[in-house]
Amino acid sequence: MPNQGAISAANHYDPTKPVFDENGLNGYSTWLDKKGNTNTMATLNPVALLDPTLQSNTANSARFLGNAQIDYKIHGFEDLRLNLNLGADLAKSNGQNMTKEGSEASYHNTDQAGGGSKTLYDYTRRNTTLEFYADYSHTFAEKHFVDFMAGYSWQHFWSNNHNHSWRITDGKEFSNKEGKGELYLISFFGRANYSFADRYLITATLRADGTSRFQNNKWGIFPSVALGWNIKNEPFMKNVQKLSTLKFRASWGETGQQEVGGYYDTFAQFLSINTPGSYYFAGNGDNYVAPIVALGYSADLKWETTTTYNVGLDLGFWDDRFTASVDAYKRDTRDILNFIPVPGLSNLTNMLNTNIGSMTNMGFEVDLNAVLIEKRDMSWTFGINGAYNKNKVTKLTASDENAAGIETGSISGGTGNNVQLIQVGYPMRTFYLYQQVYDTQGRPINGVYVDRAGAVDVDGNVIPDGQITKDDKFMTHHADPDVTLGFNTSFTWKNWTAALSGHASFGNWVYNNAASDTEMLADLWTNSFVGNRLASARESMFSQAQYLSDYYLQDGSFLKLDNFTLGYTFPQFQVDKNRYAVLNVFGTVQNICTITRYKGMDPEVYGGIDNNMYPRPRTFVLGLKFNF
Amino acid sequence: MKTIKNIFGVLAAAATLTACVGDLNVKPIDPNANTVDKVLVNEQSLNAYISGVYLGFATSGYYGANGDASISGLDGGASQYIRGLYHHQELTTDESVCGWNDQTIKNFHWMNWTTDDTFIYAFYSRIFMQVSVANEFIREARLINADPALLNRFVDEARTMRALAYYHAIDCFGNVPFLTDTDIVGTTPQQISRADLFVWLEGELKDIIEKGNLPGKDNVAEGHVSMGAAKFLLAKLYLNAGVYTGTERWQDCANVLKDLMDDGYSLHKTSVGGKYSAYQELFLADNNLRTDEIIFSIQQDGVYTTSYGVTNYIIFASTGGEMDPKEIGISSGWGGLRMTPEFYKKFSDSDSRKLFYTATQQESIDDIGEFSNGYAFMKFLNRTSDGEPGKEEGFVDTDFPLMRYADVLLMAAECQLHGATGIDGLAAFNEVRTRAGVSTVSTLTADLILDERARELYQECWRRSDLIRFDKFVSGYNWQWKGNVEEGKDVESYRVLFPIPDSDRLANSNLKQNEGYK
């Protein structure tokens, strides 16, 4: 398995140094301190990190993913169908990591102090699921179609892992631990469907979902209702030839989310420490005791619920050669599960998963598909979908005042810096930064920000107070896009096919953490070693790191061409009397290109904080498909 | 009929599945993390549990120094308890500067910290986590079936450690959230005023001392608090009463000190190993043996109790430049801490406490970020009194002495200066000076006592409190780079207290900000 640390090390290492040095550790260039010892404050030689004699990471894994489905129509009463689905996902893996004694990485590790380390770990997973439903459907008097469904599902997630690591030279144990956890999800659900003459449709569903994650609020009830009017099937629409589809839809529904945090967050758990570095002196002789500590917990965690209102219209023209679908929606989420600071002294740690507030998403989606050419030898289809979404936080329960909100979006660099703020009235994941001041040539001035805060004069203007304090930070752009687009097009001619797809995003801003953490000129020469900086450092010329400057907040809007496939299908040929085989050859390029103004590696970063130093690869695939 | 029977059969089978709803009632199956009834089962687990309370001062978390910290959102090493104490009590004074670029770390020395400072939030979180942990211990320990004497002793140990955390709270933050073991986990605390917290602490410590459950000097287990620790804390409370409440309590302080001076502690006056001075032997890898003078220290061990805070931080951060890390007993230094010239000038050459590195350093700090500017510290070492290095060069064995008998003697001198009777403060004062190898004095003055405390207790996290008490912190005495001006300048008077962190005021609307901060 690759050493991810080597990539970061390669970015930080002095590029003017040679890779190898016969006087260095194990033949590699090595930074030394003023006393001639390995400089444990310096950067690591990236090529040494990839040397298989100095580091090795190997793992074996086996996985079984299976599913059995039994579908049974009652004999003599075929309108009733019973379905049972059983599934299992069993996985087992084990692995071994080794860092050799005397390697630079081992000297830099304070636990190893050059003595090397060996780690053996394993992981076992047993996820099982059982789902059962009964479905009754019947058309009465040729016009009334009804469908009832009721079901039950049971899911069990169970996992177990071990990790044992020790120092190679003297066997000093770093850790010998075991982890185990399980989750149960149980649901009861039902659905009723009625449609009249395939013109008026109504569907109602009800779910009761239970999770073992929230011991004091296990169950959530989630109903929904949907209406449809197939206008095209109305008698007055019969003669409208060009319009082949016209359907109006409206729905209201609630869904629940519980997939946040650990399995036992609502339990008051006590940890028996099993890492020797955190033992305590037992007070007699040379004995150390493994302490017991009480962990923080949120007893009242509950389901996060989202209520969605939706209206939509489906259109089709010229026998559905051109179709369009338009939806407008409003989604209100309440009791959002998020990891936030809890009041000091109220619990046994400072941050916990909590149901913190509510937010709203509003927007519309358009989906267009066209069959541009439909001939015997040639066809060309094109599809595009787009969505506009506006997100707003509507309530924060952690604080009664509407003050400044909850800090989030931690970055690497410095200690404990956050660049986003959850505040009422703003989108989730809005950046909260200082406004950079630029000189007349457009270069940012180190540490100088716009003084936004101060007293307000009679006209309502702010008089700057002359200091830069936290009040001078402001809510700026947000990480989630305003508009997303996807498109795909496919062209066939005789036996050839070509397909292209891509997607785009607009209005998503990205905080370039890779740059903010690797551009400052400070510490370039420090503690007897020279580090490296990104080439973009010449544009900012910041002497100190400016983590909270909006200079690093960049427009991440992009257009990506994702996939282009070109294929040729050979004419089918006969294998034997009744069987034919078809051979298809294709070539694909994935991740063709990205068009963006963003200066970092890749603007498609969920959450908007980019720490990525490694580009996504462009993949070329050549394949054969053989069907017979 | 048959089909209906079939249907019922299937539905009945489905109905039995509803029994599985009970599956949602889980119990944790993690062998290391369990509910209280499975973990606190006997006296051994009680000992492990009290150790967990102490551990919060000695490490950053439960998974080793390189593992996750027990506090989230902040760098594990930088948010360690004693490291935070050093930031607040030492970096803000003439004793120490830190040259790193760790965000706002220089704001401590420049004395221009803001209410959203992450280091302040880290230390504040640590203090209240320790109060919370002690509260939970007292709640749960009482439920265990164990020998009452042991139980009472451990409960009072937890109460003393809680009082220690509240002491740091009253000293640094003043008006703070307040809860005891009678409140339940999840309660949002109210704010207590500094004066009211003083009254509670006084009552709590007096009760602990009176109950007598804590062991004495000679039978206390290593790493645990003794009666001496509780008395020491009460004496510190009275010493600073003028600052905390506006009413001075010198006589009460003197009475507690007198009691403490009869407990059998003494200054460590003779070098045991012969390699280092008697004074320095208090700050070596085997200083756990200095039970004559050290009343209570925070444990560190290179193998078993490791962190990037406590003495590990002090030693690694004090070492840098051309200093020889092997001489100090570590792998290599982090090169951060140095002293101001004003502090350096307080020492005479015969003073055995002058444990500095000056060779390739310059006295004046022209550039705070350059390690060679400013003389460096070599007081704490990871070497034993025999001159042997500690167990590991990555982590130190040296404990952090939080309470020392020398401090008791200096406090006695200060009380006498302010008119307290019943103790011979002058003799106590001279005892400290004689051990250091400097001449005795015949009269006590405020400046002399303040300077002597600097010479005796530097890097031990008392300096800020002392400067405030002698009215020399925000004004009246300037040192290099105070106020971010090279020759130092006076700063705002409200900076005698740190602000209540923004993060906590947002999470808890009961908290009002300290005066002067926006």
Short mmCIF file of C-alpha atoms in Angstrom, two decimals, chain A residues 16 34 78 86 96 139 179 205 238 259 266 320 323 445 469 486 491 508-509 532 535 563 586 592 614:
data_model
loop_
_atom_site.label_atom_id
_atom_site.label_comp_id
_atom_site.label_asym_id
_atom_site.label_seq_id
_atom_site.Cartn_x
_atom_site.Cartn_y
_atom_site.Cartn_z
CA THR A 16 17.62 21.71 -4.22
CA LYS A 34 23.84 21.59 14.99
CA GLU A 78 -51.64 -13.95 -7.41
CA LEU A 86 -31.56 -11.77 3.10
CA GLN A 96 1.18 -5.46 9.01
CA THR A 139 -57.10 -3.32 -10.77
CA GLY A 179 -12.39 -2.43 19.56
CA THR A 205 -46.31 5.91 2.92
CA LYS A 238 -56.27 13.25 -26.60
CA GLU A 259 -25.73 8.15 10.55
CA THR A 266 -25.81 8.09 24.37
CA ASP A 320 -41.07 11.56 -25.95
CA THR A 323 -38.61 15.19 -22.49
CA ILE A 445 -0.35 43.07 2.45
CA THR A 469 -10.20 41.95 16.42
CA GLY A 486 -24.64 17.40 -15.34
CA PHE A 491 -23.75 9.17 -30.53
CA ASN A 508 -18.95 26.87 -4.58
CA TRP A 509 -16.02 28.56 -2.89
CA ASN A 532 9.94 24.19 0.85
CA ALA A 535 5.44 28.45 -5.97
CA ASN A 563 -15.83 10.44 -19.20
CA PHE A 586 -14.00 0.14 -26.13
CA ILE A 592 -10.54 14.37 -19.06
CA TYR A 614 -2.19 15.09 -4.90
#
